[in-house]
mmCIF file of C-alpha atoms in Angstrom:
data_model
loop_
_atom_site.group_PDB
_atom_site.id
_atom_site.type_symbol
_atom_site.label_atom_id
_atom_site.label_comp_id
_atom_site.label_asym_id
_atom_site.label_seq_id
_atom_site.Cartn_x
_atom_site.Cartn_y
_atom_site.Cartn_z
ATOM 1 C CA MET A 1 -40.866 60.365 -17.234
ATOM 2 C CA SER A 2 -38.568 58.948 -19.845
ATOM 3 C CA THR A 3 -36.630 55.711 -19.440
ATOM 4 C CA ALA A 4 -33.354 57.610 -19.469
ATOM 5 C CA ALA A 5 -34.551 59.748 -16.577
ATOM 6 C CA LYS A 6 -35.634 56.686 -14.632
ATOM 7 C CA HIS A 7 -32.269 55.082 -15.251
ATOM 8 C CA ASN A 8 -30.424 58.189 -14.118
ATOM 9 C CA ARG A 9 -32.568 58.491 -11.017
ATOM 10 C CA SER A 10 -32.014 54.852 -9.997
ATOM 11 C CA SER A 11 -28.258 55.152 -10.481
ATOM 12 C CA ASP A 12 -28.263 58.347 -8.415
ATOM 13 C CA ASP A 13 -30.090 56.574 -5.597
ATOM 14 C CA GLU A 14 -27.561 53.749 -5.566
ATOM 15 C CA GLY A 15 -24.643 56.132 -5.596
ATOM 16 C CA ALA A 16 -26.108 58.291 -2.846
ATOM 17 C CA GLY A 17 -26.584 55.318 -0.561
ATOM 18 C CA GLY A 18 -30.338 55.127 -0.945
ATOM 19 C CA ALA A 19 -32.643 52.475 0.354
ATOM 20 C CA SER A 20 -31.696 49.912 -2.272
ATOM 21 C CA ALA A 21 -28.013 50.029 -1.289
ATOM 22 C CA SER A 22 -28.659 49.687 2.450
ATOM 23 C CA ALA A 23 -31.016 46.719 2.094
ATOM 24 C CA GLY A 24 -28.059 44.388 1.659
ATOM 25 C CA PRO A 25 -27.501 41.769 -0.990
ATOM 26 C CA LYS A 26 -30.408 40.908 -3.205
ATOM 27 C CA LYS A 27 -32.116 37.637 -2.451
ATOM 28 C CA HIS A 28 -32.087 35.200 -5.302
ATOM 29 C CA HIS A 29 -31.918 31.502 -5.883
ATOM 30 C CA LEU A 30 -28.479 30.211 -4.965
ATOM 31 C CA THR A 31 -26.473 28.283 -7.494
ATOM 32 C CA PRO A 32 -25.103 24.947 -6.320
ATOM 33 C CA LEU A 33 -21.651 26.537 -5.953
ATOM 34 C CA GLU A 34 -23.001 29.375 -3.812
ATOM 35 C CA LEU A 35 -25.031 26.940 -1.717
ATOM 36 C CA GLN A 36 -21.989 24.775 -1.098
ATOM 37 C CA LYS A 37 -19.890 27.850 -0.191
ATOM 38 C CA LYS A 38 -22.582 28.975 2.244
ATOM 39 C CA GLN A 39 -22.685 25.522 3.875
ATOM 40 C CA LEU A 40 -18.890 25.362 4.170
ATOM 41 C CA ASP A 41 -18.740 28.842 5.668
ATOM 42 C CA LYS A 42 -21.358 27.803 8.212
ATOM 43 C CA LEU A 43 -19.320 24.690 9.110
ATOM 44 C CA LEU A 44 -16.091 26.662 9.404
ATOM 45 C CA GLU A 45 -17.661 29.153 11.829
ATOM 46 C CA LYS A 46 -17.773 26.403 14.484
ATOM 47 C CA ILE A 47 -14.597 24.503 13.742
ATOM 48 C CA ASP A 48 -14.561 22.641 17.081
ATOM 49 C CA LYS A 49 -17.977 21.086 16.508
ATOM 50 C CA PRO A 50 -17.742 17.539 15.083
ATOM 51 C CA VAL A 51 -19.232 17.038 11.643
ATOM 52 C CA TYR A 52 -21.283 13.997 10.710
ATOM 53 C CA ILE A 53 -20.107 12.499 7.430
ATOM 54 C CA PRO A 54 -22.404 9.713 6.262
ATOM 55 C CA GLU A 55 -20.906 6.398 5.168
ATOM 56 C CA ARG A 56 -20.933 5.653 1.485
ATOM 57 C CA PRO A 57 -23.358 2.865 0.674
ATOM 58 C CA GLY A 58 -21.482 -0.274 -0.229
ATOM 59 C CA GLN A 59 -22.673 -3.725 -1.105
ATOM 60 C CA LYS A 60 -26.167 -4.757 -0.231
ATOM 61 C CA ASN A 61 -26.293 -6.228 3.200
ATOM 62 C CA THR A 62 -27.749 -9.656 2.548
ATOM 63 C CA SER A 63 -27.373 -10.684 6.166
ATOM 64 C CA SER A 64 -30.155 -8.317 7.258
ATOM 65 C CA ARG A 65 -32.634 -9.996 4.905
ATOM 66 C CA GLU A 66 -31.656 -13.611 5.351
ATOM 67 C CA PRO A 67 -34.494 -16.064 4.902
ATOM 68 C CA LYS A 68 -35.797 -17.754 7.981
ATOM 69 C CA ASN A 69 -34.556 -21.234 8.749
ATOM 70 C CA TYR A 70 -37.847 -22.539 10.052
ATOM 71 C CA VAL A 71 -40.865 -23.519 7.994
ATOM 72 C CA LYS A 72 -44.343 -22.696 9.275
ATOM 73 C CA ASN A 73 -46.384 -24.599 6.710
ATOM 74 C CA VAL A 74 -45.149 -28.123 6.436
ATOM 75 C CA GLN A 75 -46.716 -29.635 3.374
ATOM 76 C CA GLY A 76 -47.774 -33.190 3.465
ATOM 77 C CA SER A 77 -47.879 -35.696 0.667
ATOM 78 C CA SER A 78 -51.656 -35.770 0.536
ATOM 79 C CA ALA A 79 -53.342 -35.588 -2.797
ATOM 80 C CA GLY A 80 -55.982 -33.063 -3.631
ATOM 81 C CA ALA A 81 -54.295 -29.947 -2.291
ATOM 82 C CA GLY A 82 -56.292 -26.779 -2.709
ATOM 83 C CA SER A 83 -55.594 -24.009 -5.207
ATOM 84 C CA GLY A 84 -53.918 -21.839 -2.547
ATOM 85 C CA GLU A 85 -51.306 -24.468 -1.735
ATOM 86 C CA PHE A 86 -49.352 -23.789 -4.919
ATOM 87 C CA HIS A 87 -48.541 -20.250 -3.768
ATOM 88 C CA VAL A 88 -47.424 -21.529 -0.381
ATOM 89 C CA TYR A 89 -45.210 -24.088 -2.104
ATOM 90 C CA ARG A 90 -43.746 -21.450 -4.430
ATOM 91 C CA ALA A 91 -42.963 -19.083 -1.530
ATOM 92 C CA GLY A 92 -41.264 -21.906 0.392
ATOM 93 C CA ARG A 93 -39.242 -22.863 -2.646
ATOM 94 C CA ARG A 94 -38.194 -19.231 -3.167
ATOM 95 C CA ARG A 95 -37.063 -18.984 0.468
ATOM 96 C CA GLU A 96 -35.079 -22.203 0.163
ATOM 97 C CA TYR A 97 -33.364 -21.035 -3.038
ATOM 98 C CA ALA A 98 -32.553 -17.707 -1.401
ATOM 99 C CA ARG A 99 -31.031 -19.527 1.587
ATOM 100 C CA LEU A 100 -28.915 -21.739 -0.697
ATOM 101 C CA LYS A 101 -27.833 -18.705 -2.742
ATOM 102 C CA ASN A 102 -26.725 -16.867 0.413
ATOM 103 C CA MET A 103 -24.759 -19.910 1.546
ATOM 104 C CA GLU A 104 -23.046 -20.148 -1.863
ATOM 105 C CA LEU A 105 -22.259 -16.421 -1.879
ATOM 106 C CA GLY A 106 -20.807 -16.656 1.611
ATOM 107 C CA SER A 107 -18.597 -19.604 0.716
ATOM 108 C CA LYS A 108 -17.545 -17.924 -2.540
ATOM 109 C CA GLU A 109 -16.567 -14.700 -0.729
ATOM 110 C CA GLU A 110 -14.677 -16.703 1.883
ATOM 111 C CA ARG A 111 -12.832 -18.692 -0.800
ATOM 112 C CA GLU A 112 -11.968 -15.506 -2.741
ATOM 113 C CA GLN A 113 -10.696 -13.895 0.471
ATOM 114 C CA ARG A 114 -8.473 -16.916 1.222
ATOM 115 C CA GLU A 115 -7.124 -16.895 -2.357
ATOM 116 C CA TYR A 116 -6.466 -13.165 -2.153
ATOM 117 C CA GLU A 117 -4.614 -13.515 1.139
ATOM 118 C CA ALA A 118 -2.589 -16.424 -0.293
ATOM 119 C CA ARG A 119 -1.620 -14.313 -3.328
ATOM 120 C CA ILE A 120 -0.653 -11.398 -1.098
ATOM 121 C CA GLU A 121 1.411 -13.674 1.145
ATOM 122 C CA ALA A 122 3.153 -15.231 -1.874
ATOM 123 C CA LYS A 123 3.993 -11.794 -3.277
ATOM 124 C CA ARG A 124 5.213 -10.639 0.114
ATOM 125 C CA ALA A 125 7.432 -13.722 0.440
ATOM 126 C CA ALA A 126 8.826 -13.214 -3.090
ATOM 127 C CA ASP A 127 9.533 -9.551 -2.339
ATOM 128 C CA GLU A 128 11.206 -10.451 0.942
ATOM 129 C CA GLU A 129 13.335 -13.093 -0.797
ATOM 130 C CA LYS A 130 14.397 -10.626 -3.478
ATOM 131 C CA THR A 131 15.142 -7.980 -0.861
ATOM 132 C CA GLU A 132 17.246 -10.439 1.136
ATOM 133 C CA LYS A 133 19.153 -11.449 -1.997
ATOM 134 C CA ASN A 134 19.890 -7.808 -2.866
ATOM 135 C CA ARG A 135 20.834 -7.090 0.739
ATOM 136 C CA SER A 136 23.356 -9.928 0.737
ATOM 137 C CA LYS A 137 24.820 -8.660 -2.566
ATOM 138 C CA ARG A 138 25.220 -5.189 -1.097
ATOM 139 C CA GLN A 139 26.881 -6.600 2.005
ATOM 140 C CA ARG A 140 29.310 -8.629 -0.115
ATOM 141 C CA ARG A 141 30.167 -5.573 -2.218
ATOM 142 C CA LYS A 142 30.736 -3.476 0.909
ATOM 143 C CA GLN A 143 32.886 -6.206 2.410
ATOM 144 C CA ARG A 144 34.998 -6.477 -0.764
ATOM 145 C CA ALA A 145 35.366 -2.698 -0.943
ATOM 146 C CA SER A 146 36.482 -2.474 2.672
ATOM 147 C CA ASN A 147 38.872 -5.409 2.130
ATOM 148 C CA ASN A 148 40.282 -3.671 -0.955
ATOM 149 C CA LYS A 149 40.776 -0.438 1.000
ATOM 150 C CA LEU A 150 42.574 -2.293 3.774
ATOM 151 C CA SER A 151 44.803 -4.168 1.333
ATOM 152 C CA LYS A 152 45.631 -0.934 -0.542
ATOM 153 C CA ARG A 153 46.500 0.783 2.730
ATOM 154 C CA LYS A 154 48.774 -2.093 3.660
ATOM 155 C CA GLU A 155 50.414 -1.994 0.228
ATOM 156 C CA ASP A 156 50.859 1.779 0.463
ATOM 157 C CA ASP A 157 52.303 1.413 3.946
ATOM 158 C CA ASN A 158 54.665 -1.309 2.710
ATOM 159 C CA ARG A 159 55.723 0.773 -0.301
ATOM 160 C CA SER A 160 56.354 3.843 1.803
ATOM 161 C CA ASP A 161 58.385 1.735 4.238
ATOM 162 C CA ASP A 162 60.392 0.292 1.333
ATOM 163 C CA ASP A 163 60.925 3.736 -0.168
ATOM 164 C CA GLU A 164 62.126 5.100 3.131
ATOM 165 C CA GLU A 165 64.530 2.197 3.460
ATOM 166 C CA ASN A 166 65.847 2.780 -0.056
ATOM 167 C CA GLY A 167 66.097 6.492 0.606
ATOM 168 C CA ARG A 168 63.777 7.529 -2.189
ATOM 169 C CA ASP A 169 60.969 9.996 -1.845
ATOM 170 C CA ASP A 170 57.747 9.949 -3.743
ATOM 171 C CA ASP A 171 58.950 12.869 -5.862
ATOM 172 C CA GLU A 172 62.070 11.026 -6.847
ATOM 173 C CA GLU A 173 60.025 7.949 -7.638
ATOM 174 C CA GLU A 174 57.754 9.996 -9.907
ATOM 175 C CA GLU A 175 60.763 11.523 -11.667
ATOM 176 C CA GLY A 176 62.168 8.048 -12.153
ATOM 177 C CA ARG A 177 58.936 6.854 -13.747
ATOM 178 C CA SER A 178 58.801 9.814 -16.129
ATOM 179 C CA SER A 179 62.432 9.288 -17.173
ATOM 180 C CA ASN A 180 61.710 5.570 -17.764
ATOM 181 C CA ARG A 181 58.786 6.514 -20.016
ATOM 182 C CA ALA A 182 60.963 8.941 -21.941
ATOM 183 C CA GLN A 183 63.577 6.234 -22.518
ATOM 184 C CA GLU A 184 60.928 3.788 -23.738
ATOM 185 C CA LYS A 185 59.660 6.354 -26.267
ATOM 186 C CA ASP A 186 63.191 6.944 -27.568
ATOM 187 C CA GLU A 187 63.724 3.214 -28.057
ATOM 188 C CA GLN A 188 60.626 2.914 -30.161
#
């Protein structure tokens, strides 16, 4: 059978709904994207079930490996110590240095935390002071604006009272102003 015939026969089987079409999707190695999609789909099927999300590893926890504060082998000042005593001495010295280093790290972290909190508090106080200053400026501006409105209303009320007493209307007053302007232009 030729390759063209084989190709035609396999395409006919797929089109006719043969065994290869009913077997479902082909199994193959999943790409990372497909694997992640599959996992997310599985999680979304049971949306009410809580999901465990692991914590991100942070700093090394030095407190879990703190050196012991007691010493088992107390070395004396006797001369002629054996060859194994040097290793005991070195291990004790290493433990002591580790203990001192942990104490220094702890005090350094505590000092940095206090300095950080002091800086934050200073910035917060400066911001609050600036905010209060701006707030008082706004209040003064509002007060002046309201005082100006009140004084203008009083002036307008006084003018309208004066105009009514003189028997002039606003229209007549406007005509009088325009005629005064015209006279001033003629004089120039």
